[in-house]
Coordinates of C-alpha atoms in Angstrom, one line a residue:
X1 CA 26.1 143.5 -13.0
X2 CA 24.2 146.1 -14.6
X3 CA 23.7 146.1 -18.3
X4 CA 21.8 149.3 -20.5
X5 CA 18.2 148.7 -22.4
X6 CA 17.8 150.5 -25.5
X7 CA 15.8 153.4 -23.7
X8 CA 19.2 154.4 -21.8
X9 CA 17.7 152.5 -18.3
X10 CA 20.3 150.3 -16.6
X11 CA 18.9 146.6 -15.5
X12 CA 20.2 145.0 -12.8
X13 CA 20.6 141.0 -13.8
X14 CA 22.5 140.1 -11.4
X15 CA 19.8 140.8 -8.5
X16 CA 17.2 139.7 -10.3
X17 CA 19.1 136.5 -10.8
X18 CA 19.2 136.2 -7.1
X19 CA 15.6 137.3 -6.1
X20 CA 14.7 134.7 -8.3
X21 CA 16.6 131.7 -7.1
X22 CA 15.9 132.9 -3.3
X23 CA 12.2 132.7 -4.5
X24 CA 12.2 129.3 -6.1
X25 CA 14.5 127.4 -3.1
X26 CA 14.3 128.6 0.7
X27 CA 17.3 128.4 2.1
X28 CA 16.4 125.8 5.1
X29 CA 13.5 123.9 5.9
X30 CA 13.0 126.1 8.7
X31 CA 12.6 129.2 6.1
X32 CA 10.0 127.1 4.6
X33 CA 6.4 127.6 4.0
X34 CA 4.8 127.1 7.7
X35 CA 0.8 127.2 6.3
X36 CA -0.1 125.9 3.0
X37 CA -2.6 127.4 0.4
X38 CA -3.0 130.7 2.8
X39 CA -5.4 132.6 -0.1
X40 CA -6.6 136.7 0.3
X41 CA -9.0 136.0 2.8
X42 CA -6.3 135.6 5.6
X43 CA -6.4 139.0 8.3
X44 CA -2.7 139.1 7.6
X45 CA -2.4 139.4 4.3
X46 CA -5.3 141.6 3.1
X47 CA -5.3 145.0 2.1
X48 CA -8.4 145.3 0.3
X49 CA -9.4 148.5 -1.5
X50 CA -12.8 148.9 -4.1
X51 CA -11.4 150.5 -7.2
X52 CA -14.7 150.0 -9.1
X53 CA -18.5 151.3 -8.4
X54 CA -21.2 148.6 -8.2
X55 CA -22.6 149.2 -11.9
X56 CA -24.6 146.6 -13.7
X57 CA -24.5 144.3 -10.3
X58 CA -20.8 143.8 -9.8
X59 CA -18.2 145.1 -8.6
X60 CA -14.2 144.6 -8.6
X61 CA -12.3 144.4 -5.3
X62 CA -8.3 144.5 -5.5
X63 CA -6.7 142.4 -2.9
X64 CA -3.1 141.5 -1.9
X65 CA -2.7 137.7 -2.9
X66 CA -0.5 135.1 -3.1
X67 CA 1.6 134.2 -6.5
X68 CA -0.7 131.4 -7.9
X69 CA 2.9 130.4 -9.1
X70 CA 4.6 129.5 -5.6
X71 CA 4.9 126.0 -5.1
X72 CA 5.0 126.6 -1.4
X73 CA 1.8 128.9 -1.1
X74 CA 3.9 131.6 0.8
X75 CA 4.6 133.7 -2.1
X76 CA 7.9 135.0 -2.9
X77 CA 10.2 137.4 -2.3
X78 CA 9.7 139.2 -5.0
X79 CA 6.6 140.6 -3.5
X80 CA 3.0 140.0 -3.5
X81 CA 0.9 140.3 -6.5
X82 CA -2.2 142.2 -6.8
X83 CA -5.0 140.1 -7.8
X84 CA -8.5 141.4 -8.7
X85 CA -11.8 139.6 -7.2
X86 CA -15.0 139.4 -9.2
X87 CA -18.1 140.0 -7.0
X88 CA -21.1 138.6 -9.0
X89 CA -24.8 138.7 -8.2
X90 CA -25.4 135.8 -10.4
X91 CA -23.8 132.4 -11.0
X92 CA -24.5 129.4 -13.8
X93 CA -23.9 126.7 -10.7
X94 CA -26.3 128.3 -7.8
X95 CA -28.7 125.3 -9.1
X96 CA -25.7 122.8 -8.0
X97 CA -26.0 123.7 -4.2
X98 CA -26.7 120.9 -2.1
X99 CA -28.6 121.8 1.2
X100 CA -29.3 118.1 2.3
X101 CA -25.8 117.6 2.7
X102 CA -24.1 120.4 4.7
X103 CA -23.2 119.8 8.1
X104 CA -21.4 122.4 10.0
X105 CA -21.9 121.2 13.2
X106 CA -18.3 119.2 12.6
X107 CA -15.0 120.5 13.2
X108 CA -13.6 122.6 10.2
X109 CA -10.9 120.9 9.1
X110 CA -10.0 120.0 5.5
X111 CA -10.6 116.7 4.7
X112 CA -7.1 116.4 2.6
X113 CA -4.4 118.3 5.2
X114 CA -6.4 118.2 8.3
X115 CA -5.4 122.0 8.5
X116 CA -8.3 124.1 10.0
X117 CA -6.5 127.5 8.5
X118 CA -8.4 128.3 5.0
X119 CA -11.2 126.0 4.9
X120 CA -13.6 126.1 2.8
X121 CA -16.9 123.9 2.3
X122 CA -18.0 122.2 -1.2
X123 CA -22.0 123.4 -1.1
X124 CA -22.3 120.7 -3.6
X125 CA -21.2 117.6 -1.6
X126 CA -20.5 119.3 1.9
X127 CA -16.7 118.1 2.2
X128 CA -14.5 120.8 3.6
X129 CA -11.5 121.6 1.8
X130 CA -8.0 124.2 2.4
X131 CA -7.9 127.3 0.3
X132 CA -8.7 128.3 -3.0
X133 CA -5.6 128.8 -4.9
X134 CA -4.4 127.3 -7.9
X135 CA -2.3 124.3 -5.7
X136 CA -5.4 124.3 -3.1
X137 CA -7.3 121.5 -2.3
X138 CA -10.5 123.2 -2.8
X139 CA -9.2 124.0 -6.2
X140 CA -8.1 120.6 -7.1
X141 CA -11.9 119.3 -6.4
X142 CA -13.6 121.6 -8.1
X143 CA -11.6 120.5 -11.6
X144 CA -12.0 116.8 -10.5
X145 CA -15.5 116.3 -9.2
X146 CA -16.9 119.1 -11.2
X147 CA -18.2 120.9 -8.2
X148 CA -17.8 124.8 -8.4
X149 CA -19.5 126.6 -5.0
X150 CA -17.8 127.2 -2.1
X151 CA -18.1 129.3 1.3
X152 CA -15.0 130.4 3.7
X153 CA -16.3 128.8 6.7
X154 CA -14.7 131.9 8.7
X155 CA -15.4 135.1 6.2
X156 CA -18.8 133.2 5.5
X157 CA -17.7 134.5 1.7
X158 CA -19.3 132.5 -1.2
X159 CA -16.5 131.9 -4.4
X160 CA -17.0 130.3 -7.6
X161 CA -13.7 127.7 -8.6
X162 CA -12.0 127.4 -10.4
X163 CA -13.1 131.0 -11.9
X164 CA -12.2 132.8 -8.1
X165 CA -15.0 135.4 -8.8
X166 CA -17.1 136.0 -5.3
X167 CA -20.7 135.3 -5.6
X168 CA -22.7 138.0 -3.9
X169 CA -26.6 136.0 -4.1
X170 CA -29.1 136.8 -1.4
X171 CA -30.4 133.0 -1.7
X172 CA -27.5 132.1 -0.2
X173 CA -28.5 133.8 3.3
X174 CA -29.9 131.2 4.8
X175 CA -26.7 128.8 4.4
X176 CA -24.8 131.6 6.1
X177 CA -27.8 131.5 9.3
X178 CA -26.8 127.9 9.7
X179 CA -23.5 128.1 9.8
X180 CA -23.1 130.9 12.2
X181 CA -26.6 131.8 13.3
X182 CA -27.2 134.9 15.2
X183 CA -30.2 136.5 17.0
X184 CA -30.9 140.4 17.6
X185 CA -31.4 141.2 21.6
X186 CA -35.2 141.4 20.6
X187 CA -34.9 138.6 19.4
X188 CA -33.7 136.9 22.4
X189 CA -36.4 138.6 24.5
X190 CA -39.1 136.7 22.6
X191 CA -37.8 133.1 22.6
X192 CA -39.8 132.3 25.8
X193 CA -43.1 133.1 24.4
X194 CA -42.5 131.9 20.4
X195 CA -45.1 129.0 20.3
X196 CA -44.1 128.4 16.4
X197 CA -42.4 125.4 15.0
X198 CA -40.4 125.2 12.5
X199 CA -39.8 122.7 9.7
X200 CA -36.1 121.0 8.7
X201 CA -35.2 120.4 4.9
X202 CA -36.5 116.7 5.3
X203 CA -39.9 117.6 6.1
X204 CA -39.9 117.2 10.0
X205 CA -40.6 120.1 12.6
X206 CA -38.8 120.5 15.5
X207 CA -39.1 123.3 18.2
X208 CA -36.1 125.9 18.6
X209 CA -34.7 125.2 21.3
X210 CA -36.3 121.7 21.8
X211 CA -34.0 119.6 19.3
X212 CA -32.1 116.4 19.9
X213 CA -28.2 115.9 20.4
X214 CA -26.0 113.6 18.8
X215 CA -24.7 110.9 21.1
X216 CA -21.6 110.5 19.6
X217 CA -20.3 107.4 21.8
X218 CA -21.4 107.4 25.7
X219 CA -22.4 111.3 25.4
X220 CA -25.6 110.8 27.1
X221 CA -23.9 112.6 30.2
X222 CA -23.2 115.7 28.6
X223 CA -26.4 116.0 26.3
X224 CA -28.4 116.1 29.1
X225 CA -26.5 118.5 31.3
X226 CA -26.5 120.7 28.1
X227 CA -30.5 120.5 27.4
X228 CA -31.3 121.2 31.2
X229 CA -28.9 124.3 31.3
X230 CA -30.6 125.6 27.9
X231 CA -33.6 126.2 30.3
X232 CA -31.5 128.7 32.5
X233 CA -33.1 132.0 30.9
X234 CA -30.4 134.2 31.7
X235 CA -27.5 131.9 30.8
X236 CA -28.9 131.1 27.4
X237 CA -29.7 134.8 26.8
X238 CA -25.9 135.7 28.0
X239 CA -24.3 133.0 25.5
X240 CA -26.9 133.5 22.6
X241 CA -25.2 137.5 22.2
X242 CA -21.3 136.9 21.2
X243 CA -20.6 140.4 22.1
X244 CA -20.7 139.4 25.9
X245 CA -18.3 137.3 26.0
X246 CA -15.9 138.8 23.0
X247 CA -13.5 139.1 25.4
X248 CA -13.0 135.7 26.2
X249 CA -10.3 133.6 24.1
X250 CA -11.6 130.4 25.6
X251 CA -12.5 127.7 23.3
X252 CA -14.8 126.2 25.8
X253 CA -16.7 129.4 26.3
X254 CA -17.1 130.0 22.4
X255 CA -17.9 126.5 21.6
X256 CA -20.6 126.7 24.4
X257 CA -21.9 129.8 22.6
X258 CA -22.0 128.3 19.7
X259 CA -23.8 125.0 20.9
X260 CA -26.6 127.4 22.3
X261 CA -26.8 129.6 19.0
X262 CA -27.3 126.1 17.2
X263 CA -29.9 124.7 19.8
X264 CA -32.2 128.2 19.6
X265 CA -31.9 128.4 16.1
X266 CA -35.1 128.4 14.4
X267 CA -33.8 128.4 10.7
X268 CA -31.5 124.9 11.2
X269 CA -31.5 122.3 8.1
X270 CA -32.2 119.6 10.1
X271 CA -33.9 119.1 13.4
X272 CA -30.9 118.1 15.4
X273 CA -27.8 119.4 16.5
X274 CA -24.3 117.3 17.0
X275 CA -22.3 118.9 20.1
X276 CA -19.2 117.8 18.4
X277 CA -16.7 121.0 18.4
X278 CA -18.0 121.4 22.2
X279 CA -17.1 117.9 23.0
X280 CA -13.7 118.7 21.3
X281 CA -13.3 121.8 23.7
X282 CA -14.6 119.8 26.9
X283 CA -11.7 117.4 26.2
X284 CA -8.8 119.3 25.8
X285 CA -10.1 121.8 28.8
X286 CA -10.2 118.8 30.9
X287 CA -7.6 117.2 29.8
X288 CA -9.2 114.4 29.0
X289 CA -10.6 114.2 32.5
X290 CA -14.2 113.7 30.3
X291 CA -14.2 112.4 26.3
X292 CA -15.8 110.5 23.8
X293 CA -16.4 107.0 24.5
X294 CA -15.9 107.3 28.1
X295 CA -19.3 107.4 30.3
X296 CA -19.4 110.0 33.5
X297 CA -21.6 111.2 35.8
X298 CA -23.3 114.6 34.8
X299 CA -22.9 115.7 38.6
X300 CA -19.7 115.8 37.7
X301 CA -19.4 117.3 34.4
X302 CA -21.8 120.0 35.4
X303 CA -19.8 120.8 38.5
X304 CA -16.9 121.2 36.6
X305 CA -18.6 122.9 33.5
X306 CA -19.9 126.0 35.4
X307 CA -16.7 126.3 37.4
X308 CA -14.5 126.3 34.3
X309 CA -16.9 128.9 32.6
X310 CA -17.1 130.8 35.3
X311 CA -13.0 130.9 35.9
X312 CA -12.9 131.5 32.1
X313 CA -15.3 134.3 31.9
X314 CA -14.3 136.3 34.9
X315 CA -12.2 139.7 34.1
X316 CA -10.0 141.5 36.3
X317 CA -12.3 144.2 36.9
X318 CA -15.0 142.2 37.4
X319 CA -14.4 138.6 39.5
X320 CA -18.3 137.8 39.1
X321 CA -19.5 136.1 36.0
X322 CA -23.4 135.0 34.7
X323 CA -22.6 131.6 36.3
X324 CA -22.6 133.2 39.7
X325 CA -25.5 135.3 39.1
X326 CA -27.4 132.3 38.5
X327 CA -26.1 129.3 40.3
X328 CA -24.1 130.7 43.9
X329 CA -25.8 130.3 46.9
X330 CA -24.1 130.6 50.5
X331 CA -24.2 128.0 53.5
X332 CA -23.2 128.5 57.1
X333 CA -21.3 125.0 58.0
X334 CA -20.5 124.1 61.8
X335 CA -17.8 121.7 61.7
X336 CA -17.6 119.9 65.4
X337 CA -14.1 117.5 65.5
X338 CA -12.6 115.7 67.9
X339 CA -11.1 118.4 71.1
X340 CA -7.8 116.3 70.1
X341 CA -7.5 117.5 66.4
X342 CA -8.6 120.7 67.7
X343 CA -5.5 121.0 70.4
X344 CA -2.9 119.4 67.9
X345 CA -4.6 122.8 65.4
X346 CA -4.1 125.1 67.8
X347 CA -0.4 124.2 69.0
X348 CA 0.4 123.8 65.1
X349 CA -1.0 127.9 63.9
X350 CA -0.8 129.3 67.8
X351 CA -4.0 130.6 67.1
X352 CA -6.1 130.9 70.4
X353 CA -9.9 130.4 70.7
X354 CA -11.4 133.4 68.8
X355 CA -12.6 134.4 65.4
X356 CA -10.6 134.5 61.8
X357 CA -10.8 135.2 58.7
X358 CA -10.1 132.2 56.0
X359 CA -11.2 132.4 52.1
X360 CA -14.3 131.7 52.2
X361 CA -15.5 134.2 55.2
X362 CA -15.4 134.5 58.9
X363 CA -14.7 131.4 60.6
X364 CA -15.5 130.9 64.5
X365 CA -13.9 128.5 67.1
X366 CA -15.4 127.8 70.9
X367 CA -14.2 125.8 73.5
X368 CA -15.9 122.4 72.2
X369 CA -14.3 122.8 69.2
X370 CA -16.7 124.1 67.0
X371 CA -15.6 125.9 63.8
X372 CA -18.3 127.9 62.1
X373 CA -17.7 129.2 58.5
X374 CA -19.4 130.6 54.9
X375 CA -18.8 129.0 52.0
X376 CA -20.7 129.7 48.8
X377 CA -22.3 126.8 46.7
X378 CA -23.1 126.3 42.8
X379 CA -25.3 123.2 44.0
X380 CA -26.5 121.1 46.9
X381 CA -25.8 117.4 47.2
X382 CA -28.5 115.0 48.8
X383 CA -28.1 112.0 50.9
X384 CA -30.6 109.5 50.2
X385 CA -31.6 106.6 52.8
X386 CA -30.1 103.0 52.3
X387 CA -32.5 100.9 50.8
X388 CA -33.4 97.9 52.4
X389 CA -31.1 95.0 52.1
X390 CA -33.6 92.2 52.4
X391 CA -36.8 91.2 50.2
X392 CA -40.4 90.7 51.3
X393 CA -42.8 87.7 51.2
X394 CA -43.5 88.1 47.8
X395 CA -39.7 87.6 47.0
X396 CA -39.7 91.2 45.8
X397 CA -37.1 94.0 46.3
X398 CA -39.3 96.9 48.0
X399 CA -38.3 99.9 46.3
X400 CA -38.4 103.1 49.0
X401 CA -40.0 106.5 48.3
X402 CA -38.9 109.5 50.5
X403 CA -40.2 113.1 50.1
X404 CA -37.8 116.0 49.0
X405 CA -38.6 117.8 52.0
X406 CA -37.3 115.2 54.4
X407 CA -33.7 115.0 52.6
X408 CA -33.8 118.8 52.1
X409 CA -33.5 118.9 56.1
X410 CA -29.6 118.3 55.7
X411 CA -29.9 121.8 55.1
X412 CA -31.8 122.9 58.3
X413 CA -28.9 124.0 60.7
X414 CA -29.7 121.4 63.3
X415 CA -29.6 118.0 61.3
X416 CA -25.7 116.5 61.9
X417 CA -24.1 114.4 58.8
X418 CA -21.0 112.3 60.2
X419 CA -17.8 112.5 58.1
X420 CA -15.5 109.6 58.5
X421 CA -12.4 111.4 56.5
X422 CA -11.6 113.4 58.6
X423 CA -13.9 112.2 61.6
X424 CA -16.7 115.2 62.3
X425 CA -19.7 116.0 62.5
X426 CA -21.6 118.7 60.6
X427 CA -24.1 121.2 59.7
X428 CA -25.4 123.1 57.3
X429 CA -27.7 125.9 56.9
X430 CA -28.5 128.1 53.9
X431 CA -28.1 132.0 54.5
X432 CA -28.6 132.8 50.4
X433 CA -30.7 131.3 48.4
X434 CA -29.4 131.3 44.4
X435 CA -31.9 132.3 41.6
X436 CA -31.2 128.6 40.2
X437 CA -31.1 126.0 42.7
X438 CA -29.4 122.6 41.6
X439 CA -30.1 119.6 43.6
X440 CA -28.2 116.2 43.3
X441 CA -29.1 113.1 44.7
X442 CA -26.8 110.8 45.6
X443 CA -27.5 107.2 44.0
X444 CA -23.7 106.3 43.7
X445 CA -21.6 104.8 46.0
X446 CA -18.7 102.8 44.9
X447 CA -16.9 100.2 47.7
X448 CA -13.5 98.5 47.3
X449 CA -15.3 96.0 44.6
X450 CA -18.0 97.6 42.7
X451 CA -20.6 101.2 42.2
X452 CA -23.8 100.6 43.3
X453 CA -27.0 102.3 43.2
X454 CA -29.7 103.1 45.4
X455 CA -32.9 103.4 43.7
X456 CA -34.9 105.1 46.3
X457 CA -37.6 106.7 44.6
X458 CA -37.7 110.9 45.2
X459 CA -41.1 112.5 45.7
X460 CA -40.5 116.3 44.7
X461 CA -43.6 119.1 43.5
X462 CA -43.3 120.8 39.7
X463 CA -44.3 123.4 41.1
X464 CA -44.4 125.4 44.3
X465 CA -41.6 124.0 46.6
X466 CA -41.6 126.3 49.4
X467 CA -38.5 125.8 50.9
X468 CA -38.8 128.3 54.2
X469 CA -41.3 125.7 55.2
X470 CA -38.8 123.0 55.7
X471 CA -35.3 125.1 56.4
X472 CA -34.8 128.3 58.1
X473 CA -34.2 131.0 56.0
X474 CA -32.6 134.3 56.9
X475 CA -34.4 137.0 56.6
X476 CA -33.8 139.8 53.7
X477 CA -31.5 142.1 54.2
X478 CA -33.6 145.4 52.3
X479 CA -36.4 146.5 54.0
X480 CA -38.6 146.6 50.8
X481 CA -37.4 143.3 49.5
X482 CA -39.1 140.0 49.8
X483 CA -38.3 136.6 50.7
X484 CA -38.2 134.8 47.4
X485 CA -38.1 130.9 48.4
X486 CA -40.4 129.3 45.9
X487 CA -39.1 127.2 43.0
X488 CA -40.4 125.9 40.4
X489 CA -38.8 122.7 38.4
X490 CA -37.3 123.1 34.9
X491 CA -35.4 120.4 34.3
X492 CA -34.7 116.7 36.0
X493 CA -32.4 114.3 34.8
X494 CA -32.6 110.5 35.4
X495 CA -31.2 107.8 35.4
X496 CA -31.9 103.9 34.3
X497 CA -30.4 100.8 34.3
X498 CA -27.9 99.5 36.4
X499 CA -24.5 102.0 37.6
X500 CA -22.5 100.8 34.8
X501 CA -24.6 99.9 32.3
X502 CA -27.4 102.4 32.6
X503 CA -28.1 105.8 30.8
X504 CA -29.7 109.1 31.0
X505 CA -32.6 111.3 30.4
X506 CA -33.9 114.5 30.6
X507 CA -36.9 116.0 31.6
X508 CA -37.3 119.4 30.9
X509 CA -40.0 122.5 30.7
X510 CA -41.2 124.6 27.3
X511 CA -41.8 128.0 29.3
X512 CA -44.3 129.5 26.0
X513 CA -46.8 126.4 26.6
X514 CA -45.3 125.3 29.8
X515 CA -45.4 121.9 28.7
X516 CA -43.5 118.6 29.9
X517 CA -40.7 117.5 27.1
X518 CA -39.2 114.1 27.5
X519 CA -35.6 114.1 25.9
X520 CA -32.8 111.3 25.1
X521 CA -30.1 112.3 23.1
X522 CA -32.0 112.5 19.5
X523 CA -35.6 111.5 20.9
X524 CA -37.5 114.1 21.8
X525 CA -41.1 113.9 22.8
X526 CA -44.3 115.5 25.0
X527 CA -45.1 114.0 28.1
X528 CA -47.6 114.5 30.9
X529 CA -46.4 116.7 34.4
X530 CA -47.2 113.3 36.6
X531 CA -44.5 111.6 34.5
X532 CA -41.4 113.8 35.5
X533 CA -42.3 112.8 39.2
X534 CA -42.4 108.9 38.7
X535 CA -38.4 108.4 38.0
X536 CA -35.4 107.9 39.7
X537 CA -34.6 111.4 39.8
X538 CA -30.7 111.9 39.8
X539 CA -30.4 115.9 39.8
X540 CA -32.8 118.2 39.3
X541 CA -32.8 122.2 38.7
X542 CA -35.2 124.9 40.2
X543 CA -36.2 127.9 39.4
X544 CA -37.4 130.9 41.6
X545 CA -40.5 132.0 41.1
X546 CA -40.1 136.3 40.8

C-alpha cells in the first residue's frame, strides 16, 4: 500500500511494515543468529574506508557494523548501518592497564559464552570477553566493573568501552609483542650468540629461550620433549618465521609455532611460558591418544610429534618437510626368518628368489632366506643389558654402567637382535647419517603384570662421539664432500623414580655460552657438564658437528 508525503513522493508502508517484523522475529530457529555479538572487526563483514586525514592525532574510519539495536547480534534485514570509529592517540584510562595480570598463553575463549569468535581481553583484570557491542559481554563489564581497555585478541586492535573509539598509543606495543610476538630473520640469525638476559614484570630474569613450562597435570612428558627440540637450530628458526608454514591450516603446526615464538621471546611479562593451546592441539590431533592428566612416555610423543608435523607440513609439490631435513636417517636391515615362512611367502606372492621393489627401497631375497631392505629413520632405539637379578654381599642392588659405544653396535651390520613376533633375526646398519641424531634407550618393559625399569647407568661423551669408530659408515657419495660423523650432545632427558611413579628432566645446552642448563617443568637452573653424564639417561639428541 502506498500512500503520498507532502513533497509528492509515494511511501511504501506496507513493505516497510514487513522488513520490519522480518527484522524483529526470524522466521525459524534455524534462520537464527548462528554467532553472537559478531562486531566490525569480523573479515566478513568489513568494508573499511578512511574518510578523514589524520589532523590533530586522530582520525575517523567508517566501517560496516552491526545495528547496536538487534537483539540477535546478526543485524537486520534492513541493511547494515554505517558506523564511524574514533582512532585516538590518547585515552583518560591508559593508567588503568594492568600488566601483572595478562595471560595470553590460555585458550581465547570468553569467559561468559565460551565462544572463541570476537574475543576480546579486559587489560585491566585480564578476563577475556565476546565482542564489543552494545549486548556484548565485553560491553556489559566494562559498565559493571568500571574497566574501560580492551584488545581484539585476533586484530591486536586496542578500543575504549563503552565509548567504542580505537586507541592508537605506542605504549601499548609491548602488550601487542606478548601476545603475538614476532622476530625479523636477523633476528633469528642472532639468537645463538645473544648472551643478554632479560628481566619479567616481577623482577626476575630469565634467558630467551631458557624459560620454564607449566606442568599443567602429568605434562612433564611433553615439556621436556618441547625444551630439547627448542635446541634444534634449524627447526626453531623454521617455526619462529610464520611465513613458512602459512600454508599450513594445522592447528598443531600453528600452535607449535606459537609455543616456540613464546619460548624465544625476549620481551615476555613473566619468565615462564604455559604450553596450554599446544596441549589443546596435541589432544585433539591425537585423539586423545596423549592429554592432560594422563602420563606417557616422551619416546612416544616425540615419535609421533615429528611424524604428525611432518605429514602436516608436507605440500604436494614438495613431499619433504624441515622435520626430514633434520631428523631422517637411512638403515640397511637384513631380515633372516625361518626357510618355512619364507616358502609359505613365496607360494602366497609367486615371487621367485630375486630383487623387488617395496616402499621403502630395494628389497633383496637369497636362498637362506635373507631379505635385505632400506628404510629411513627419525630415531634409533637402544637395547640396554638386563640388570642383574640378584644383590651382593652388602645386600645392595649393583647398579650396571655400559658405554654408548657398546649398545651403538646394534647398528654395526653384523650384531643379530632376535625378534620373537614374528621369529627372526636381524641387522642393522646405517647408510645416512641425519644432521640430528635421536637416540632412545630402552628402560621400559612391561610383562603380563607390571612396567619395569632397568636402571643401567649409560656412559655417553658431551662432546665428540665419533661414531665411524664404532659402526661402519658408507662412504660420501661427492667427491669433495666429507664424512661428517661427529656429534655433539644438546639435550638429554631422564628419568627418576620408579616406571609409574617417576618423572622427567631435561638436560639441555645454551649454544652463546655453551653452558649446561638443568630444566624441570618451571625449574630452571645452571649445572656443571659432568652432571648431564651421571643420570639415567632415557633419550638423548645429537648434533653434527659442520
Amino acid at each position: 500500500m502506498k500512500t503520498k508525503r507532502e513533497d509528492g513522493n509515494s511511501v511504501d508502508r506496507e513493505g516497510d511494515w514487513k522488513r520490519q517484523r522480518v527484522a524483529d522475529y526470524p522466521s525459524s530457529p534455524s534462520e537464527g543468529p548462528l554467532v553472537p555479538y559478531n562486531d566490525d572487526d569480523d573479515d566478513e563483514r568489513r568494508a573499511l574506508s578512511r574518510v578523514g586525514g589524520e589532523g590533530n592525532g586522530q582520525r575517523v574510519e567508517t566501517e560496516e557494523d552491526e545495528d547496536d539495536d538487534d537483539p540477535y547480534g546478526q543485524g537486520s534485514i534492513a541493511g547494515w548501518q554505517n558506523r564511524q570509529v574514533e582512532v585516538r592517540r590518547d585515552c583518560p584510562y591508559l593508567d588503568t592497564v594492568n600488566r601483572q595480570v595478562l595471560d595470553f598463553d590460555f585458550e581465547k575463549f570468553c569467559s561468559v559464552s565460551l565462544s572463541n569468535l570476537n574475543v576480546y581481553a579486559c587489560l585491566v583484570c585480564g578476563k577475556y570477553y565476546q565482542g564489543r557491542g552494545k549486548k556484548s559481554h565485553a560491553y556489559t563489564h566494562s559498565l559493571e566493573a568500571g574497566h574501560h581497555v580492551y584488545i581484539n585478541l585476533r586484530t591486536e586492535k586496542v578500543y575504549c568501552l563503552p565509548d567504542g573509539y580505537e586507541i592508537n598509543d605506542p605504549s601499548l606495543d609491548d602488550i601487542r609483542y606478548v601476545l603475538n610476538p614476532r622476530f625479523t630473520r636477523e633476528q633469528v640469525e642472532q639468537l645463538d650468540r645473544n648472551k643478554q638476559w632479560s628481566r619479567a614484570l616481577d623482577g626476575s630474569d630469565y634467558l630467551p629461550g631458557m624459560v620454564g613450562l607449566n606442568n599443567i597435570q602429568k605434562t612433564d612428558f611433553v615439556n621436556v620433549t618441547i625444551q630439547s627440540l627448542m635446541r634444534v637450530t634449524p627447526l626453531r628458526n623454521f617455526f619462529l618465521i610464520p611465513e613458512n608454514y602459512q600454508h599450513c591450516k594445522s592447528q598443531l603446526v600453528q600452535r607449535f609455532g606459537e609455543l616456540t615464538r613464546k619460548i624465544w621471546h625476549a620481551r615476555n611479562f613473566k619468565g615462564q611460558v604455559s604450553p596450554h593451546e599446544f596441549l589443546q592441539a596435541v589432544m585433539k590431533a591425537s585423539k586423545k591418544r596423549f592429554r592432560i592428566g594422563a602420563q606417557s612416555e616422551p619416546v612416544e610423543f616425540i615419535s609421533w610429534l615429528l611424524n604428525t608435523l611432518h605429514a602436516d607440513l608436507k605440500t604436494k609439490k614438495n613431499s619433504g618437510s624441515i622435520i626430514h631435513k633434520c631428523f631422517q636417517g637411512e638403515l640397511e636391515v637384513v631380515k633372516e626368518t625361518q626357510n618355512k615362512a619364507i616358502t609359505e611367502k613365496k607360494e602366497s606372492s609367486g615371487e621367485e628368489n630375486g630383487t623387488r621393489k617395496t616402499e621403502d627401497g630395494v628389497t633383496e631375497k637369497d636362498n637362506n632366506g635373507a631379505e635385505t631392505y632400506r628404510m629411513p629413520f627419525l630415531m634409533l632405539g637402544l637395547d640396554l643389558p638386563e640388570p642383574p637379578l640378584f644383590k651382593d654381599v652388602m645386600e645392595k642392588n649393583i647398579i650396571p654402567q655400559v658405554p654408548l659405544f657398546n649398545i651403538l653396535k646394534k647398528f654395526d651390520g653384523e650384531t643379530v637382535t632376535t625378534t620373537v613376533r614374528p621369529p627372526a633375526r636381524m641387522r642393522y646398519r646405517v647408510t645416512k647419517l641425519p644432521q640430528y641424531l635421536i637416540v632412545h634407550m630402552r628402560r621400559f618393559t612391561k610383562n603380563n603384570f607390571f612396567r619395569e625399569k632397568n636402571p643401567t647407568l649409560v656412559n655417553f661423551p658431551v662432546k665428540n662421539l665419533e661414531l665411524k669408530d664404532y659402526i661402519p659408515l658408507p662412504a660420501p657419495t661427492k667427491e669433495n664432500e666429507k664424512l661428517r660423523s661427529k656429534y655433539d650432545l644438546i639435550a638429554n632427558i631422564v628419568h627418576d623414580g620408579k616406571p609409574d611413579e617417576g618423572f622427567y628432566r631435561v638436560f639441555v645446552q645454551r649454544k652463546s655460552e655453551e653452558l649446561w642448563y638443568e630444566m624441570q617443568d618451571l625449574h630452571v637452573s645452571e649445572t656443571l657438564p659432568q652432571m648431564v653424564a651421571l643420570s639415567e639417561a632415557y633419550m638423548q639428541i645429537y648434533e653434527q658437528q659442520q
